[in-house]
């Protein structure tokens, strides 16, 4: 198998080049996480499965990267007055807070739908 790590390493115009994306180091796109691709709809649902009957509110499809999502989840948890977590881009908030969260998400300009029962 041939090693394909060759290519431009330094350019007098651009300076040091990233070997992964072949862009200048200050414009490198390798380490930046891409926004999760979705259908543009934020869905708010309630789930109890696997939680011994305790319900949580799940929010999926928020078009933010990991850092912004974490900060936004903190704001939502504070508004609800409960705890929660983020797992694989899905915000989980303890308790049933769908009626409180839908208007908050709509204020951000997103299309929001209640999903599930």
mmCIF file of N, CA and C in Angstrom, residues 4-102:
data_model
loop_
_atom_site.group_PDB
_atom_site.id
_atom_site.type_symbol
_atom_site.label_atom_id
_atom_site.label_comp_id
_atom_site.label_asym_id
_atom_site.label_seq_id
_atom_site.Cartn_x
_atom_site.Cartn_y
_atom_site.Cartn_z
ATOM 1 N N UNK A 4 0.123 8.077 1.071
ATOM 2 C CA UNK A 4 -0.308 9.266 0.337
ATOM 3 C C UNK A 4 -0.201 10.532 1.177
ATOM 4 N N UNK A 5 0.826 10.640 1.984
ATOM 5 C CA UNK A 5 0.961 11.827 2.824
ATOM 6 C C UNK A 5 1.773 12.917 2.138
ATOM 7 N N UNK A 6 2.178 12.706 0.891
ATOM 8 C CA UNK A 6 2.950 13.706 0.173
ATOM 9 C C UNK A 6 2.102 14.895 -0.210
ATOM 10 N N UNK A 7 2.746 15.952 -0.612
ATOM 11 C CA UNK A 7 2.028 17.140 -1.023
ATOM 12 C C UNK A 7 2.714 18.384 -0.510
ATOM 13 N N UNK A 8 2.103 19.498 -0.716
ATOM 14 C CA UNK A 8 2.649 20.780 -0.328
ATOM 15 C C UNK A 8 2.661 20.911 1.184
ATOM 16 N N UNK A 9 3.834 21.183 1.750
ATOM 17 C CA UNK A 9 3.972 21.335 3.189
ATOM 18 C C UNK A 9 4.157 22.800 3.555
ATOM 19 N N UNK A 10 4.847 23.546 2.687
ATOM 20 C CA UNK A 10 5.091 24.958 2.972
ATOM 21 C C UNK A 10 5.015 25.733 1.662
ATOM 22 N N UNK A 11 4.397 26.877 1.726
ATOM 23 C CA UNK A 11 4.305 27.737 0.558
ATOM 24 C C UNK A 11 4.770 29.132 0.948
ATOM 25 N N UNK A 12 5.535 29.779 0.089
ATOM 26 C CA UNK A 12 5.996 31.125 0.410
ATOM 27 C C UNK A 12 4.834 32.115 0.411
ATOM 28 N N UNK A 13 3.760 31.813 -0.315
ATOM 29 C CA UNK A 13 2.581 32.679 -0.319
ATOM 30 C C UNK A 13 1.744 32.497 0.940
ATOM 31 N N UNK A 14 1.463 31.258 1.284
ATOM 32 C CA UNK A 14 0.511 30.944 2.346
ATOM 33 C C UNK A 14 1.168 30.640 3.686
ATOM 34 N N UNK A 15 2.420 30.195 3.690
ATOM 35 C CA UNK A 15 3.065 29.760 4.926
ATOM 36 C C UNK A 15 2.880 28.265 5.105
ATOM 37 N N UNK A 16 2.799 27.814 6.324
ATOM 38 C CA UNK A 16 2.672 26.386 6.617
ATOM 39 C C UNK A 16 1.312 25.862 6.180
ATOM 40 N N UNK A 17 1.303 24.683 5.562
ATOM 41 C CA UNK A 17 0.076 24.079 5.030
ATOM 42 C C UNK A 17 -0.324 22.867 5.864
ATOM 43 N N UNK A 18 -1.613 22.658 6.012
ATOM 44 C CA UNK A 18 -2.138 21.489 6.720
ATOM 45 C C UNK A 18 -2.064 20.275 5.781
ATOM 46 N N UNK A 19 -1.492 19.170 6.232
ATOM 47 C CA UNK A 19 -1.408 17.996 5.362
ATOM 48 C C UNK A 19 -2.755 17.306 5.151
ATOM 49 N N UNK A 20 -3.704 17.510 6.040
ATOM 50 C CA UNK A 20 -5.003 16.848 5.921
ATOM 51 C C UNK A 20 -5.907 17.469 4.881
ATOM 52 N N UNK A 21 -6.145 18.777 5.004
ATOM 53 C CA UNK A 21 -7.090 19.441 4.093
ATOM 54 C C UNK A 21 -6.383 20.266 3.025
ATOM 55 N N UNK A 22 -5.062 20.384 3.122
ATOM 56 C CA UNK A 22 -4.242 21.116 2.152
ATOM 57 C C UNK A 22 -4.551 22.612 2.104
ATOM 58 N N UNK A 23 -5.086 23.145 3.185
ATOM 59 C CA UNK A 23 -5.321 24.583 3.320
ATOM 60 C C UNK A 23 -4.218 25.179 4.184
ATOM 61 N N UNK A 24 -4.032 26.505 4.156
ATOM 62 C CA UNK A 24 -3.101 27.119 5.105
ATOM 63 C C UNK A 24 -3.525 26.800 6.536
ATOM 64 N N UNK A 25 -2.560 26.683 7.450
ATOM 65 C CA UNK A 25 -2.838 26.256 8.816
ATOM 66 C C UNK A 25 -3.878 27.153 9.497
ATOM 67 N N UNK A 26 -3.833 28.458 9.258
ATOM 68 C CA UNK A 26 -4.806 29.349 9.895
ATOM 69 C C UNK A 26 -6.211 29.201 9.314
ATOM 70 N N UNK A 27 -6.368 28.507 8.182
ATOM 71 C CA UNK A 27 -7.682 28.267 7.571
ATOM 72 C C UNK A 27 -8.031 26.786 7.554
ATOM 73 N N UNK A 28 -7.353 26.004 8.371
ATOM 74 C CA UNK A 28 -7.544 24.550 8.398
ATOM 75 C C UNK A 28 -8.982 24.195 8.792
ATOM 76 N N UNK A 29 -9.561 23.231 8.059
ATOM 77 C CA UNK A 29 -10.926 22.787 8.341
ATOM 78 C C UNK A 29 -10.961 21.364 8.875
ATOM 79 N N UNK A 30 -9.813 20.767 9.133
ATOM 80 C CA UNK A 30 -9.759 19.367 9.592
ATOM 81 C C UNK A 30 -10.347 19.199 10.991
ATOM 82 N N UNK A 31 -9.951 20.046 11.930
ATOM 83 C CA UNK A 31 -10.337 19.865 13.320
ATOM 84 C C UNK A 31 -11.679 20.465 13.682
ATOM 85 N N UNK A 32 -12.302 21.183 12.766
ATOM 86 C CA UNK A 32 -13.575 21.822 13.079
ATOM 87 C C UNK A 32 -14.709 20.839 12.877
ATOM 88 N N UNK A 33 -15.517 20.622 13.927
ATOM 89 C CA UNK A 33 -16.642 19.723 13.754
ATOM 90 C C UNK A 33 -17.718 20.366 12.886
ATOM 91 N N UNK A 34 -18.239 19.611 11.976
ATOM 92 C CA UNK A 34 -19.298 20.109 11.106
ATOM 93 C C UNK A 34 -20.614 20.147 11.867
ATOM 94 N N UNK A 35 -21.461 21.097 11.528
ATOM 95 C CA UNK A 35 -22.785 21.152 12.143
ATOM 96 C C UNK A 35 -23.559 19.913 11.729
ATOM 97 N N UNK A 36 -24.325 19.351 12.661
ATOM 98 C CA UNK A 36 -25.070 18.160 12.297
ATOM 99 C C UNK A 36 -26.073 18.457 11.192
ATOM 100 N N UNK A 37 -26.062 17.627 10.180
ATOM 101 C CA UNK A 37 -26.983 17.810 9.066
ATOM 102 C C UNK A 37 -28.341 17.236 9.444
ATOM 103 N N UNK A 38 -29.375 17.970 9.171
ATOM 104 C CA UNK A 38 -30.717 17.511 9.482
ATOM 105 C C UNK A 38 -31.699 18.116 8.504
ATOM 106 N N UNK A 39 -32.972 17.993 8.839
ATOM 107 C CA UNK A 39 -33.995 18.521 7.944
ATOM 108 C C UNK A 39 -34.406 19.942 8.312
ATOM 109 N N UNK A 40 -33.723 20.560 9.295
ATOM 110 C CA UNK A 40 -34.008 21.935 9.660
ATOM 111 C C UNK A 40 -35.137 22.086 10.662
ATOM 112 N N UNK A 41 -35.619 20.975 11.222
ATOM 113 C CA UNK A 41 -36.707 21.018 12.188
ATOM 114 C C UNK A 41 -36.170 20.568 13.545
ATOM 115 N N UNK A 42 -36.428 21.377 14.572
ATOM 116 C CA UNK A 42 -36.062 21.004 15.931
ATOM 117 C C UNK A 42 -37.249 20.260 16.517
ATOM 118 N N UNK A 43 -37.013 19.039 16.999
ATOM 119 C CA UNK A 43 -38.089 18.216 17.537
ATOM 120 C C UNK A 43 -37.955 18.088 19.048
ATOM 121 N N UNK A 44 -39.086 18.271 19.727
ATOM 122 C CA UNK A 44 -39.137 18.171 21.182
ATOM 123 C C UNK A 44 -40.054 17.006 21.520
ATOM 124 N N UNK A 45 -39.511 16.018 22.239
ATOM 125 C CA UNK A 45 -40.307 14.842 22.577
ATOM 126 C C UNK A 45 -40.076 14.450 24.027
ATOM 127 N N UNK A 46 -40.887 13.525 24.501
ATOM 128 C CA UNK A 46 -40.778 13.020 25.863
ATOM 129 C C UNK A 46 -40.513 11.527 25.789
ATOM 130 N N UNK A 47 -39.652 11.048 26.667
ATOM 131 C CA UNK A 47 -39.308 9.634 26.658
ATOM 132 C C UNK A 47 -39.107 9.139 28.084
ATOM 133 N N UNK A 48 -39.526 7.889 28.330
ATOM 134 C CA UNK A 48 -39.317 7.265 29.639
ATOM 135 C C UNK A 48 -38.558 5.953 29.523
ATOM 136 N N UNK A 49 -38.371 5.478 28.304
ATOM 137 C CA UNK A 49 -37.769 4.170 28.091
ATOM 138 C C UNK A 49 -36.356 4.098 28.673
ATOM 139 N N UNK A 50 -36.088 3.064 29.473
ATOM 140 C CA UNK A 50 -34.765 2.849 30.036
ATOM 141 C C UNK A 50 -34.421 3.762 31.189
ATOM 142 N N UNK A 51 -35.416 4.431 31.755
ATOM 143 C CA UNK A 51 -35.157 5.369 32.846
ATOM 144 C C UNK A 51 -35.994 5.065 34.084
ATOM 145 N N UNK A 52 -36.425 3.838 34.206
ATOM 146 C CA UNK A 52 -37.218 3.374 35.359
ATOM 147 C C UNK A 52 -38.462 4.232 35.571
ATOM 148 N N UNK A 53 -39.124 4.610 34.484
ATOM 149 C CA UNK A 53 -40.368 5.359 34.570
ATOM 150 C C UNK A 53 -40.209 6.856 34.679
ATOM 151 N N UNK A 54 -38.987 7.328 34.873
ATOM 152 C CA UNK A 54 -38.753 8.769 34.961
ATOM 153 C C UNK A 54 -38.720 9.355 33.553
ATOM 154 N N UNK A 55 -39.475 10.401 33.333
ATOM 155 C CA UNK A 55 -39.548 11.001 32.004
ATOM 156 C C UNK A 55 -38.494 12.071 31.793
ATOM 157 N N UNK A 56 -38.024 12.178 30.563
ATOM 158 C CA UNK A 56 -37.117 13.251 30.167
ATOM 159 C C UNK A 56 -37.639 13.877 28.880
ATOM 160 N N UNK A 57 -37.296 15.119 28.676
ATOM 161 C CA UNK A 57 -37.640 15.810 27.442
ATOM 162 C C UNK A 57 -36.419 15.763 26.540
ATOM 163 N N UNK A 58 -36.600 15.273 25.319
ATOM 164 C CA UNK A 58 -35.515 15.182 24.347
ATOM 165 C C UNK A 58 -35.674 16.266 23.297
ATOM 166 N N UNK A 59 -34.588 16.954 22.997
ATOM 167 C CA UNK A 59 -34.594 17.990 21.966
ATOM 168 C C UNK A 59 -33.568 17.590 20.922
ATOM 169 N N UNK A 60 -34.023 17.323 19.700
ATOM 170 C CA UNK A 60 -33.128 16.901 18.628
ATOM 171 C C UNK A 60 -33.185 17.900 17.476
ATOM 172 N N UNK A 61 -32.118 17.934 16.700
ATOM 173 C CA UNK A 61 -32.088 18.761 15.498
ATOM 174 C C UNK A 61 -31.695 20.203 15.711
ATOM 175 N N UNK A 62 -31.105 20.524 16.865
ATOM 176 C CA UNK A 62 -30.675 21.907 17.098
ATOM 177 C C UNK A 62 -29.446 22.177 16.221
ATOM 178 N N UNK A 63 -29.507 23.181 15.348
ATOM 179 C CA UNK A 63 -28.414 23.425 14.407
ATOM 180 C C UNK A 63 -27.258 24.235 15.003
ATOM 181 N N UNK A 64 -26.614 23.687 16.030
ATOM 182 C CA UNK A 64 -25.468 24.334 16.668
ATOM 183 C C UNK A 64 -24.323 23.334 16.759
ATOM 184 N N UNK A 65 -23.085 23.836 16.811
ATOM 185 C CA UNK A 65 -21.961 22.931 17.009
ATOM 186 C C UNK A 65 -21.880 22.560 18.499
ATOM 187 N N UNK A 66 -20.962 21.670 18.843
ATOM 188 C CA UNK A 66 -20.911 21.103 20.189
ATOM 189 C C UNK A 66 -20.757 22.154 21.287
ATOM 190 N N UNK A 67 -19.877 23.114 21.076
ATOM 191 C CA UNK A 67 -19.621 24.133 22.094
ATOM 192 C C UNK A 67 -20.854 25.007 22.328
ATOM 193 N N UNK A 68 -21.478 25.467 21.238
ATOM 194 C CA UNK A 68 -22.678 26.304 21.348
ATOM 195 C C UNK A 68 -23.851 25.511 21.910
ATOM 196 N N UNK A 69 -23.945 24.231 21.533
ATOM 197 C CA UNK A 69 -25.032 23.381 22.018
ATOM 198 C C UNK A 69 -24.937 23.200 23.527
ATOM 199 N N UNK A 70 -23.724 23.032 24.028
ATOM 200 C CA UNK A 70 -23.525 22.863 25.466
ATOM 201 C C UNK A 70 -23.959 24.113 26.230
ATOM 202 N N UNK A 71 -23.597 25.283 25.717
ATOM 203 C CA UNK A 71 -23.978 26.539 26.365
ATOM 204 C C UNK A 71 -25.489 26.749 26.298
ATOM 205 N N UNK A 72 -26.094 26.422 25.142
ATOM 206 C CA UNK A 72 -27.537 26.589 24.980
ATOM 207 C C UNK A 72 -28.301 25.623 25.876
ATOM 208 N N UNK A 73 -27.798 24.388 26.025
ATOM 209 C CA UNK A 73 -28.441 23.408 26.905
ATOM 210 C C UNK A 73 -28.414 23.892 28.356
ATOM 211 N N UNK A 74 -27.348 24.550 28.728
ATOM 212 C CA UNK A 74 -27.244 25.084 30.089
ATOM 213 C C UNK A 74 -28.325 26.137 30.333
ATOM 214 N N UNK A 75 -28.577 26.983 29.336
ATOM 215 C CA UNK A 75 -29.629 27.999 29.445
ATOM 216 C C UNK A 75 -31.004 27.338 29.563
ATOM 217 N N UNK A 76 -31.249 26.312 28.729
ATOM 218 C CA UNK A 76 -32.541 25.625 28.765
ATOM 219 C C UNK A 76 -32.767 24.933 30.107
ATOM 220 N N UNK A 77 -31.731 24.310 30.648
ATOM 221 C CA UNK A 77 -31.857 23.639 31.947
ATOM 222 C C UNK A 77 -32.159 24.647 33.043
ATOM 223 N N UNK A 78 -31.544 25.824 32.957
ATOM 224 C CA UNK A 78 -31.795 26.867 33.950
ATOM 225 C C UNK A 78 -33.229 27.372 33.862
ATOM 226 N N UNK A 79 -33.756 27.528 32.641
ATOM 227 C CA UNK A 79 -35.146 27.979 32.455
ATOM 228 C C UNK A 79 -36.128 26.964 33.037
ATOM 229 N N UNK A 80 -35.795 25.678 32.897
ATOM 230 C CA UNK A 80 -36.682 24.624 33.409
ATOM 231 C C UNK A 80 -36.462 24.362 34.896
ATOM 232 N N UNK A 81 -35.330 24.772 35.416
ATOM 233 C CA UNK A 81 -35.031 24.547 36.827
ATOM 234 C C UNK A 81 -34.706 23.091 37.129
ATOM 235 N N UNK A 82 -34.174 22.362 36.157
ATOM 236 C CA UNK A 82 -33.829 20.958 36.354
ATOM 237 C C UNK A 82 -32.466 20.665 35.751
ATOM 238 N N UNK A 83 -32.056 19.441 35.890
ATOM 239 C CA UNK A 83 -30.790 18.998 35.322
ATOM 240 C C UNK A 83 -31.003 18.400 33.949
ATOM 241 N N UNK A 84 -29.918 17.963 33.379
ATOM 242 C CA UNK A 84 -29.990 17.335 32.077
ATOM 243 C C UNK A 84 -28.611 17.058 31.543
ATOM 244 N N UNK A 85 -28.543 16.609 30.298
ATOM 245 C CA UNK A 85 -27.276 16.267 29.675
ATOM 246 C C UNK A 85 -27.387 16.376 28.162
ATOM 247 N N UNK A 86 -26.253 16.200 27.507
ATOM 248 C CA UNK A 86 -26.218 16.158 26.043
ATOM 249 C C UNK A 86 -25.588 14.830 25.651
ATOM 250 N N UNK A 87 -26.269 14.064 24.824
ATOM 251 C CA UNK A 87 -25.751 12.788 24.341
ATOM 252 C C UNK A 87 -25.903 12.741 22.832
ATOM 253 N N UNK A 88 -24.792 12.671 22.118
ATOM 254 C CA UNK A 88 -24.787 12.559 20.654
ATOM 255 C C UNK A 88 -25.593 13.658 19.972
ATOM 256 N N UNK A 89 -25.482 14.890 20.452
ATOM 257 C CA UNK A 89 -26.179 16.007 19.839
ATOM 258 C C UNK A 89 -27.638 16.130 20.238
ATOM 259 N N UNK A 90 -28.099 15.285 21.165
ATOM 260 C CA UNK A 90 -29.480 15.324 21.652
ATOM 261 C C UNK A 90 -29.456 15.871 23.072
ATOM 262 N N UNK A 91 -30.220 16.930 23.316
ATOM 263 C CA UNK A 91 -30.300 17.522 24.644
ATOM 264 C C UNK A 91 -31.388 16.791 25.428
ATOM 265 N N UNK A 92 -31.026 16.280 26.604
ATOM 266 C CA UNK A 92 -31.983 15.615 27.488
ATOM 267 C C UNK A 92 -32.169 16.487 28.716
ATOM 268 N N UNK A 93 -33.424 16.829 29.012
ATOM 269 C CA UNK A 93 -33.745 17.627 30.190
ATOM 270 C C UNK A 93 -34.695 16.815 31.053
ATOM 271 N N UNK A 94 -34.391 16.724 32.335
ATOM 272 C CA UNK A 94 -35.184 15.903 33.241
ATOM 273 C C UNK A 94 -36.586 16.473 33.397
ATOM 274 N N UNK A 95 -37.575 15.598 33.299
ATOM 275 C CA UNK A 95 -38.967 15.997 33.453
ATOM 276 C C UNK A 95 -39.623 16.317 32.124
ATOM 277 N N UNK A 96 -40.935 16.580 32.178
ATOM 278 C CA UNK A 96 -41.698 16.911 30.980
ATOM 279 C C UNK A 96 -41.841 18.425 30.892
ATOM 280 N N UNK A 97 -41.042 19.051 30.052
ATOM 281 C CA UNK A 97 -41.030 20.510 29.908
ATOM 282 C C UNK A 97 -41.292 20.940 28.470
ATOM 283 N N UNK A 98 -42.013 20.122 27.714
ATOM 284 C CA UNK A 98 -42.236 20.434 26.300
ATOM 285 C C UNK A 98 -42.960 21.760 26.115
ATOM 286 N N UNK A 99 -43.988 22.009 26.924
ATOM 287 C CA UNK A 99 -44.765 23.241 26.762
ATOM 288 C C UNK A 99 -43.940 24.493 27.059
ATOM 289 N N UNK A 100 -42.968 24.390 27.918
ATOM 290 C CA UNK A 100 -42.096 25.516 28.244
ATOM 291 C C UNK A 100 -40.997 25.701 27.197
ATOM 292 N N UNK A 101 -40.488 24.591 26.649
ATOM 293 C CA UNK A 101 -39.341 24.656 25.750
ATOM 294 C C UNK A 101 -39.691 25.055 24.320
ATOM 295 N N UNK A 102 -40.857 24.677 23.832
ATOM 296 C CA UNK A 102 -41.222 24.970 22.438
ATOM 297 C C UNK A 102 -41.185 26.480 22.159
#
